[in-house]
Short mmCIF file of N, CA, C and O in Angstrom, two decimals:
data_model
loop_
_atom_site.label_atom_id
_atom_site.label_comp_id
_atom_site.label_asym_id
_atom_site.label_seq_id
_atom_site.Cartn_x
_atom_site.Cartn_y
_atom_site.Cartn_z
N UNK A 767 0.84 -1.16 0.00
CA UNK A 767 0.00 0.00 0.00
C UNK A 767 0.89 1.23 0.00
O UNK A 767 1.85 1.31 0.74
N UNK A 768 0.50 2.15 -0.83
CA UNK A 768 1.33 3.33 -0.98
C UNK A 768 0.56 4.56 -0.53
O UNK A 768 -0.62 4.71 -0.83
N UNK A 769 1.23 5.42 0.20
CA UNK A 769 0.61 6.64 0.71
C UNK A 769 1.07 7.82 -0.09
O UNK A 769 2.23 7.89 -0.51
N UNK A 770 0.13 8.78 -0.26
CA UNK A 770 0.51 10.02 -0.94
C UNK A 770 1.28 10.89 0.03
O UNK A 770 1.13 10.81 1.24
N UNK A 771 2.08 11.69 -0.54
CA UNK A 771 2.85 12.61 0.28
C UNK A 771 1.88 13.66 0.83
O UNK A 771 1.09 14.24 0.10
N UNK A 772 1.95 13.87 2.13
CA UNK A 772 1.04 14.83 2.78
C UNK A 772 1.35 16.24 2.30
O UNK A 772 2.50 16.58 2.00
N UNK A 773 0.29 17.05 2.28
CA UNK A 773 0.48 18.45 1.88
C UNK A 773 1.26 19.16 2.96
O UNK A 773 1.22 18.78 4.13
N UNK A 774 1.92 20.20 2.58
CA UNK A 774 2.64 20.97 3.60
C UNK A 774 1.64 21.53 4.63
O UNK A 774 0.52 21.88 4.32
N UNK A 775 2.09 21.56 5.87
CA UNK A 775 1.24 22.00 6.97
C UNK A 775 0.75 23.43 6.76
O UNK A 775 -0.40 23.76 7.07
N UNK A 776 1.53 24.28 6.25
CA UNK A 776 1.15 25.68 6.05
C UNK A 776 -0.02 25.82 5.08
O UNK A 776 -0.90 26.66 5.27
N UNK A 777 -0.05 25.00 4.05
CA UNK A 777 -1.14 25.08 3.07
C UNK A 777 -2.48 24.66 3.69
O UNK A 777 -3.51 25.25 3.44
N UNK A 778 -2.45 23.65 4.53
CA UNK A 778 -3.65 23.18 5.20
C UNK A 778 -4.18 24.25 6.16
O UNK A 778 -5.38 24.50 6.22
N UNK A 779 -3.31 24.89 6.89
CA UNK A 779 -3.71 25.96 7.80
C UNK A 779 -4.30 27.13 7.03
O UNK A 779 -5.31 27.71 7.44
N UNK A 780 -3.72 27.47 5.90
CA UNK A 780 -4.25 28.56 5.07
C UNK A 780 -5.65 28.25 4.58
O UNK A 780 -6.53 29.12 4.57
N UNK A 781 -5.90 26.99 4.20
CA UNK A 781 -7.24 26.61 3.74
C UNK A 781 -8.25 26.70 4.87
O UNK A 781 -9.36 27.19 4.69
N UNK A 782 -7.87 26.24 6.05
CA UNK A 782 -8.76 26.33 7.21
C UNK A 782 -9.05 27.78 7.56
O UNK A 782 -10.18 28.14 7.89
N UNK A 783 -8.03 28.62 7.51
CA UNK A 783 -8.20 30.04 7.80
C UNK A 783 -9.13 30.68 6.78
O UNK A 783 -10.01 31.47 7.12
N UNK A 784 -8.97 30.32 5.52
CA UNK A 784 -9.83 30.85 4.46
C UNK A 784 -11.28 30.41 4.68
O UNK A 784 -12.21 31.21 4.54
N UNK A 785 -11.47 29.14 5.04
CA UNK A 785 -12.82 28.65 5.31
C UNK A 785 -13.44 29.40 6.48
O UNK A 785 -14.61 29.77 6.45
N UNK A 786 -12.66 29.60 7.54
CA UNK A 786 -13.16 30.33 8.70
C UNK A 786 -13.51 31.77 8.34
O UNK A 786 -14.54 32.29 8.77
N UNK A 787 -12.67 32.41 7.58
CA UNK A 787 -12.92 33.81 7.20
C UNK A 787 -14.17 33.91 6.32
O UNK A 787 -14.96 34.85 6.46
N UNK A 788 -14.36 32.95 5.44
CA UNK A 788 -15.57 32.94 4.61
C UNK A 788 -16.80 32.78 5.49
O UNK A 788 -17.80 33.49 5.33
N UNK A 789 -16.73 31.86 6.45
CA UNK A 789 -17.85 31.66 7.37
C UNK A 789 -18.09 32.92 8.21
O UNK A 789 -19.23 33.33 8.40
N UNK A 790 -17.03 33.55 8.69
CA UNK A 790 -17.15 34.76 9.50
C UNK A 790 -17.77 35.90 8.69
O UNK A 790 -18.59 36.67 9.21
N UNK A 791 -17.41 36.01 7.42
CA UNK A 791 -17.99 37.04 6.58
C UNK A 791 -19.49 36.82 6.37
O UNK A 791 -20.25 37.76 6.28
N UNK A 792 -19.90 35.56 6.29
CA UNK A 792 -21.33 35.27 6.10
C UNK A 792 -22.13 35.51 7.38
O UNK A 792 -23.26 35.96 7.34
N UNK A 793 -21.56 35.21 8.53
CA UNK A 793 -22.29 35.24 9.79
C UNK A 793 -22.22 36.60 10.47
O UNK A 793 -23.13 36.96 11.23
N UNK A 794 -21.22 37.39 10.22
CA UNK A 794 -21.00 38.62 10.98
C UNK A 794 -22.16 39.63 10.90
O UNK A 794 -22.48 40.24 11.92
N UNK A 795 -22.82 39.84 9.75
CA UNK A 795 -23.94 40.79 9.78
C UNK A 795 -25.03 40.38 10.76
O UNK A 795 -25.52 41.21 11.53
N UNK A 796 -25.38 39.13 10.79
CA UNK A 796 -26.41 38.66 11.71
C UNK A 796 -25.92 38.75 13.16
O UNK A 796 -26.68 39.08 14.06
N UNK A 797 -24.66 38.46 13.37
CA UNK A 797 -24.12 38.49 14.73
C UNK A 797 -24.12 39.90 15.31
O UNK A 797 -24.31 40.08 16.50
N UNK A 798 -23.93 40.90 14.48
CA UNK A 798 -23.92 42.28 14.96
C UNK A 798 -25.33 42.87 15.07
O UNK A 798 -25.61 43.69 15.93
N UNK A 799 -26.23 42.45 14.21
CA UNK A 799 -27.57 43.02 14.19
C UNK A 799 -28.51 42.30 15.16
O UNK A 799 -29.41 42.91 15.73
N UNK A 800 -28.31 41.03 15.39
CA UNK A 800 -29.22 40.24 16.22
C UNK A 800 -29.42 40.79 17.64
O UNK A 800 -30.56 40.84 18.11
N UNK A 801 -28.40 41.23 18.35
CA UNK A 801 -28.65 41.79 19.69
C UNK A 801 -29.56 43.01 19.65
O UNK A 801 -30.45 43.15 20.49
N UNK A 802 -29.38 43.87 18.67
CA UNK A 802 -30.25 45.04 18.56
C UNK A 802 -31.68 44.65 18.24
O UNK A 802 -32.63 45.20 18.81
N UNK A 803 -31.85 43.68 17.37
CA UNK A 803 -33.20 43.21 17.03
C UNK A 803 -33.87 42.60 18.26
O UNK A 803 -35.05 42.85 18.52
N UNK A 804 -33.14 41.82 19.03
CA UNK A 804 -33.71 41.20 20.23
C UNK A 804 -34.11 42.25 21.27
O UNK A 804 -35.16 42.14 21.91
N UNK A 805 -33.31 43.29 21.43
CA UNK A 805 -33.65 44.36 22.38
C UNK A 805 -34.90 45.09 21.92
O UNK A 805 -35.81 45.35 22.71
N UNK A 806 -34.98 45.41 20.64
CA UNK A 806 -36.15 46.12 20.12
C UNK A 806 -37.40 45.25 20.25
O UNK A 806 -38.47 45.73 20.63
N UNK A 807 -37.30 43.97 19.96
CA UNK A 807 -38.43 43.07 20.12
C UNK A 807 -38.86 42.99 21.58
O UNK A 807 -40.06 43.01 21.88
N UNK A 808 -37.91 42.89 22.48
CA UNK A 808 -38.24 42.81 23.90
C UNK A 808 -38.94 44.08 24.37
O UNK A 808 -39.92 44.03 25.11
N UNK A 809 -38.45 45.22 23.91
CA UNK A 809 -39.07 46.49 24.30
C UNK A 809 -40.42 46.71 23.63
O UNK A 809 -41.22 47.52 24.10
N UNK A 810 -40.70 46.01 22.56
CA UNK A 810 -41.99 46.14 21.87
C UNK A 810 -43.00 45.11 22.35
O UNK A 810 -44.17 45.42 22.53
N UNK A 811 -42.57 43.90 22.53
CA UNK A 811 -43.49 42.81 22.86
C UNK A 811 -43.91 42.84 24.33
O UNK A 811 -45.06 42.57 24.65
N UNK A 812 -43.02 43.19 25.24
CA UNK A 812 -43.35 43.21 26.65
C UNK A 812 -44.52 44.15 26.95
O UNK A 812 -45.48 43.74 27.62
N UNK A 813 -44.52 45.40 26.49
CA UNK A 813 -45.68 46.26 26.75
C UNK A 813 -46.97 45.74 26.12
O UNK A 813 -48.05 45.90 26.68
N UNK A 814 -46.87 45.09 24.97
CA UNK A 814 -48.04 44.52 24.33
C UNK A 814 -48.66 43.43 25.19
O UNK A 814 -49.87 43.39 25.41
N UNK A 815 -47.84 42.55 25.71
CA UNK A 815 -48.33 41.46 26.56
C UNK A 815 -48.94 42.02 27.85
O UNK A 815 -50.01 41.58 28.28
N UNK A 816 -48.29 43.00 28.45
CA UNK A 816 -48.81 43.59 29.69
C UNK A 816 -50.13 44.31 29.43
O UNK A 816 -51.07 44.19 30.22
N UNK A 817 -50.25 45.02 28.32
CA UNK A 817 -51.50 45.73 28.03
C UNK A 817 -52.64 44.75 27.75
O UNK A 817 -53.78 45.00 28.15
N UNK A 818 -52.35 43.63 27.10
CA UNK A 818 -53.39 42.61 26.88
C UNK A 818 -53.82 42.03 28.23
O UNK A 818 -55.02 41.87 28.49
N UNK A 819 -52.87 41.74 29.10
CA UNK A 819 -53.21 41.21 30.41
C UNK A 819 -54.04 42.22 31.21
O UNK A 819 -55.04 41.84 31.83
N UNK A 820 -53.65 43.48 31.19
CA UNK A 820 -54.40 44.49 31.95
C UNK A 820 -55.78 44.73 31.37
O UNK A 820 -56.70 45.11 32.09
N UNK A 821 -55.96 44.53 30.07
CA UNK A 821 -57.29 44.69 29.49
C UNK A 821 -58.21 43.55 29.91
O UNK A 821 -59.43 43.69 29.86
N UNK A 822 -57.64 42.45 30.34
CA UNK A 822 -58.42 41.30 30.81
C UNK A 822 -58.47 41.24 32.34
O UNK A 822 -58.85 40.23 32.91
N UNK A 823 -58.12 42.33 33.00
CA UNK A 823 -58.08 42.34 34.46
C UNK A 823 -58.77 43.59 35.00
O UNK A 823 -58.99 44.57 34.28
N UNK A 824 -59.14 43.53 36.27
CA UNK A 824 -59.69 44.69 36.97
C UNK A 824 -58.56 45.26 37.80
O UNK A 824 -57.95 44.56 38.60
N UNK A 825 -58.30 46.54 37.65
CA UNK A 825 -57.22 47.20 38.36
C UNK A 825 -57.84 48.14 39.39
O UNK A 825 -58.64 49.01 39.04
N UNK A 826 -57.47 47.97 40.64
CA UNK A 826 -57.97 48.84 41.71
C UNK A 826 -56.77 49.51 42.36
O UNK A 826 -55.81 48.86 42.76
N UNK A 827 -56.85 50.82 42.45
CA UNK A 827 -55.81 51.58 43.13
C UNK A 827 -56.22 51.70 44.60
O UNK A 827 -57.27 52.26 44.91
N UNK A 828 -55.41 51.15 45.46
CA UNK A 828 -55.70 51.17 46.88
C UNK A 828 -54.57 51.85 47.61
O UNK A 828 -53.49 52.06 47.06
N UNK A 829 -54.85 52.17 48.87
CA UNK A 829 -53.82 52.80 49.68
C UNK A 829 -52.65 51.83 49.84
O UNK A 829 -52.82 50.70 50.29
N UNK A 830 -51.50 52.25 49.41
CA UNK A 830 -50.32 51.42 49.54
C UNK A 830 -50.03 50.52 48.35
O UNK A 830 -49.11 49.71 48.40
N UNK A 831 -50.80 50.64 47.26
CA UNK A 831 -50.48 49.80 46.11
C UNK A 831 -51.63 49.65 45.14
O UNK A 831 -52.61 50.38 45.18
N UNK A 832 -51.49 48.67 44.29
CA UNK A 832 -52.46 48.40 43.25
C UNK A 832 -52.85 46.93 43.34
O UNK A 832 -52.00 46.07 43.52
N UNK A 833 -54.16 46.66 43.18
CA UNK A 833 -54.63 45.29 43.15
C UNK A 833 -55.09 44.96 41.73
O UNK A 833 -55.91 45.68 41.16
N UNK A 834 -54.56 43.90 41.17
CA UNK A 834 -54.93 43.46 39.82
C UNK A 834 -55.62 42.10 39.95
O UNK A 834 -55.02 41.15 40.44
N UNK A 835 -56.88 42.04 39.50
CA UNK A 835 -57.65 40.80 39.57
C UNK A 835 -58.03 40.39 38.16
O UNK A 835 -58.65 41.17 37.43
N UNK A 836 -57.67 39.18 37.77
CA UNK A 836 -57.99 38.70 36.43
C UNK A 836 -59.48 38.40 36.34
O UNK A 836 -60.03 37.66 37.14
N UNK A 837 -60.17 39.01 35.34
CA UNK A 837 -61.61 38.78 35.17
C UNK A 837 -61.96 38.32 33.76
O UNK A 837 -63.13 38.18 33.43
N UNK A 838 -60.98 38.08 32.93
CA UNK A 838 -61.24 37.56 31.58
C UNK A 838 -61.86 38.60 30.67
O UNK A 838 -61.49 39.78 30.69
N UNK A 839 -62.84 38.19 29.90
CA UNK A 839 -63.45 39.06 28.90
C UNK A 839 -64.58 39.93 29.47
O UNK A 839 -65.29 40.58 28.69
N UNK A 840 -64.74 39.98 30.78
CA UNK A 840 -65.81 40.76 31.38
C UNK A 840 -65.70 42.25 31.04
O UNK A 840 -66.71 42.91 30.83
N UNK A 841 -64.48 42.78 30.97
CA UNK A 841 -64.31 44.19 30.58
C UNK A 841 -64.88 44.45 29.19
O UNK A 841 -65.54 45.46 28.96
N UNK A 842 -64.60 43.55 28.26
CA UNK A 842 -65.10 43.74 26.90
C UNK A 842 -66.61 43.55 26.82
O UNK A 842 -67.29 44.24 26.07
N UNK A 843 -67.14 42.63 27.62
CA UNK A 843 -68.59 42.42 27.66
C UNK A 843 -69.28 43.68 28.17
O UNK A 843 -70.30 44.12 27.62
N UNK A 844 -68.71 44.29 29.23
CA UNK A 844 -69.26 45.54 29.77
C UNK A 844 -69.19 46.66 28.73
O UNK A 844 -70.12 47.45 28.59
N UNK A 845 -68.10 46.74 28.04
CA UNK A 845 -67.90 47.81 27.07
C UNK A 845 -68.84 47.68 25.88
O UNK A 845 -69.38 48.68 25.40
N UNK A 846 -69.08 46.49 25.41
CA UNK A 846 -69.91 46.30 24.23
C UNK A 846 -71.40 46.20 24.54
O UNK A 846 -72.23 46.68 23.78
N UNK A 847 -71.76 45.56 25.67
CA UNK A 847 -73.16 45.28 25.93
C UNK A 847 -73.67 45.79 27.26
O UNK A 847 -74.87 45.77 27.50
N UNK A 848 -72.81 46.24 28.15
CA UNK A 848 -73.24 46.55 29.51
C UNK A 848 -73.25 48.02 29.85
O UNK A 848 -73.53 48.89 29.01
N UNK A 849 -72.88 48.29 31.09
CA UNK A 849 -72.99 49.64 31.64
C UNK A 849 -71.99 50.61 31.03
O UNK A 849 -72.20 51.82 31.09
N UNK A 850 -70.93 50.13 30.47
CA UNK A 850 -69.91 51.01 29.89
C UNK A 850 -70.12 51.25 28.39
O UNK A 850 -69.28 51.85 27.74
N UNK A 851 -71.24 50.81 27.87
CA UNK A 851 -71.50 50.91 26.43
C UNK A 851 -71.51 52.37 25.98
O UNK A 851 -71.06 52.69 24.89
N UNK A 852 -72.03 53.27 26.81
CA UNK A 852 -72.08 54.68 26.44
C UNK A 852 -70.69 55.25 26.19
O UNK A 852 -70.52 56.07 25.30
N UNK A 853 -69.71 54.80 26.96
CA UNK A 853 -68.35 55.31 26.77
C UNK A 853 -67.81 54.95 25.39
O UNK A 853 -67.17 55.76 24.74
N UNK A 854 -68.09 53.75 24.93
CA UNK A 854 -67.64 53.33 23.61
C UNK A 854 -68.41 54.08 22.54
O UNK A 854 -67.82 54.66 21.62
N UNK A 855 -69.73 54.14 22.64
CA UNK A 855 -70.54 54.82 21.64
C UNK A 855 -70.30 56.33 21.70
O UNK A 855 -70.24 56.99 20.67
N UNK A 856 -70.14 56.85 22.89
CA UNK A 856 -69.90 58.28 23.04
C UNK A 856 -68.60 58.73 22.40
O UNK A 856 -68.52 59.82 21.85
N UNK A 857 -67.59 57.90 22.42
CA UNK A 857 -66.32 58.29 21.81
C UNK A 857 -66.32 58.01 20.31
O UNK A 857 -65.62 58.69 19.57
N UNK A 858 -67.08 57.04 19.86
CA UNK A 858 -67.10 56.73 18.44
C UNK A 858 -68.11 57.59 17.67
O UNK A 858 -67.96 57.78 16.47
N UNK A 859 -69.13 58.12 18.34
CA UNK A 859 -70.17 58.89 17.66
C UNK A 859 -69.64 60.14 16.96
O UNK A 859 -69.97 60.36 15.80
N UNK A 860 -68.81 60.97 17.62
CA UNK A 860 -68.31 62.16 16.90
C UNK A 860 -67.48 61.80 15.67
O UNK A 860 -67.55 62.47 14.65
N UNK A 861 -66.72 60.73 15.75
CA UNK A 861 -65.91 60.32 14.60
C UNK A 861 -66.84 59.90 13.46
O UNK A 861 -66.64 60.28 12.31
N UNK A 862 -67.88 59.15 13.79
CA UNK A 862 -68.82 58.68 12.78
C UNK A 862 -69.57 59.86 12.17
O UNK A 862 -69.74 59.94 10.96
N UNK A 863 -70.02 60.79 13.02
CA UNK A 863 -70.76 61.95 12.52
C UNK A 863 -69.88 62.80 11.61
O UNK A 863 -70.32 63.25 10.55
N UNK A 864 -68.64 63.02 11.99
CA UNK A 864 -67.73 63.83 11.16
C UNK A 864 -67.46 63.13 9.83
O UNK A 864 -67.38 63.78 8.79
N UNK A 865 -67.36 61.83 9.86
CA UNK A 865 -67.11 61.10 8.62
C UNK A 865 -68.32 61.19 7.69
O UNK A 865 -68.18 61.39 6.49
N UNK A 866 -69.53 61.06 8.26
CA UNK A 866 -70.74 61.16 7.44
C UNK A 866 -70.90 62.55 6.85
O UNK A 866 -71.27 62.70 5.68
N UNK A 867 -70.61 63.58 7.63
CA UNK A 867 -70.70 64.95 7.12
C UNK A 867 -69.65 65.18 6.04
O UNK A 867 -69.92 65.80 5.02
N UNK A 868 -68.47 64.64 6.26
CA UNK A 868 -67.40 64.79 5.27
C UNK A 868 -67.75 64.10 3.96
O UNK A 868 -67.46 64.60 2.88
N UNK A 869 -68.41 62.96 4.01
CA UNK A 869 -68.78 62.24 2.80
C UNK A 869 -69.94 62.90 2.09
O UNK A 869 -70.06 62.84 0.87
N UNK A 870 -70.83 63.55 2.83
CA UNK A 870 -72.01 64.16 2.23
C UNK A 870 -71.75 65.61 1.82
O UNK A 870 -72.65 66.29 1.35
N UNK A 871 -70.53 66.07 2.02
CA UNK A 871 -70.20 67.46 1.68
C UNK A 871 -70.20 67.68 0.18
O UNK A 871 -70.48 66.79 -0.62
N UNK A 872 -69.87 68.91 -0.22
CA UNK A 872 -69.89 69.24 -1.65
C UNK A 872 -68.84 68.44 -2.42
O UNK A 872 -67.77 68.17 -1.91
N UNK A 873 -69.20 68.09 -3.60
CA UNK A 873 -68.27 67.38 -4.47
C UNK A 873 -67.87 68.30 -5.61
O UNK A 873 -68.68 69.07 -6.11
N UNK A 874 -66.64 68.22 -5.97
CA UNK A 874 -66.12 69.05 -7.04
C UNK A 874 -65.75 68.17 -8.22
O UNK A 874 -65.06 67.19 -8.07
N UNK A 875 -66.24 68.56 -9.38
CA UNK A 875 -65.88 67.82 -10.59
C UNK A 875 -64.93 68.65 -11.41
O UNK A 875 -65.08 69.86 -11.54
N UNK A 876 -63.98 67.99 -11.98
CA UNK A 876 -63.02 68.67 -12.84
C UNK A 876 -63.60 68.67 -14.24
O UNK A 876 -63.96 67.63 -14.79
N UNK A 877 -63.69 69.87 -14.79
CA UNK A 877 -64.25 69.96 -16.15
C UNK A 877 -63.25 69.40 -17.15
O UNK A 877 -62.06 69.67 -17.08
N UNK A 878 -63.77 68.63 -18.06
CA UNK A 878 -62.90 68.05 -19.07
C UNK A 878 -62.67 69.07 -20.18
O UNK A 878 -63.58 69.77 -20.59
N UNK A 879 -61.44 69.14 -20.60
CA UNK A 879 -61.12 70.04 -21.71
C UNK A 879 -61.63 69.39 -23.00
O UNK A 879 -61.32 68.25 -23.29
N UNK A 880 -62.43 70.13 -23.72
CA UNK A 880 -63.01 69.49 -24.87
C UNK A 880 -62.59 70.08 -26.10
O UNK A 880 -62.53 70.27 -27.14
#
């Protein structure tokens, strides 16, 4: 059995270094941007989760702190069908009225050059 002469050690190291540098060039943009993306996501998603939780809870301000009691969709039921319905309709009515007046306002037609 005959063995081939091994390549010089320096050439093998150069190839490995080249492979590593190629890999580093491909990965480096993600490695530098990923921490910033994760921080922005954390700062965006955390308030969203907390606001969803608080919308499903009853918050009472008491002497010495705040009491948060989970009540599920009861807040939304009150807002749409119960005692708080006026607050929803009262805030949406001016927007609706202004939109209807805006749509029924004068219309301008551009005369065609003939």
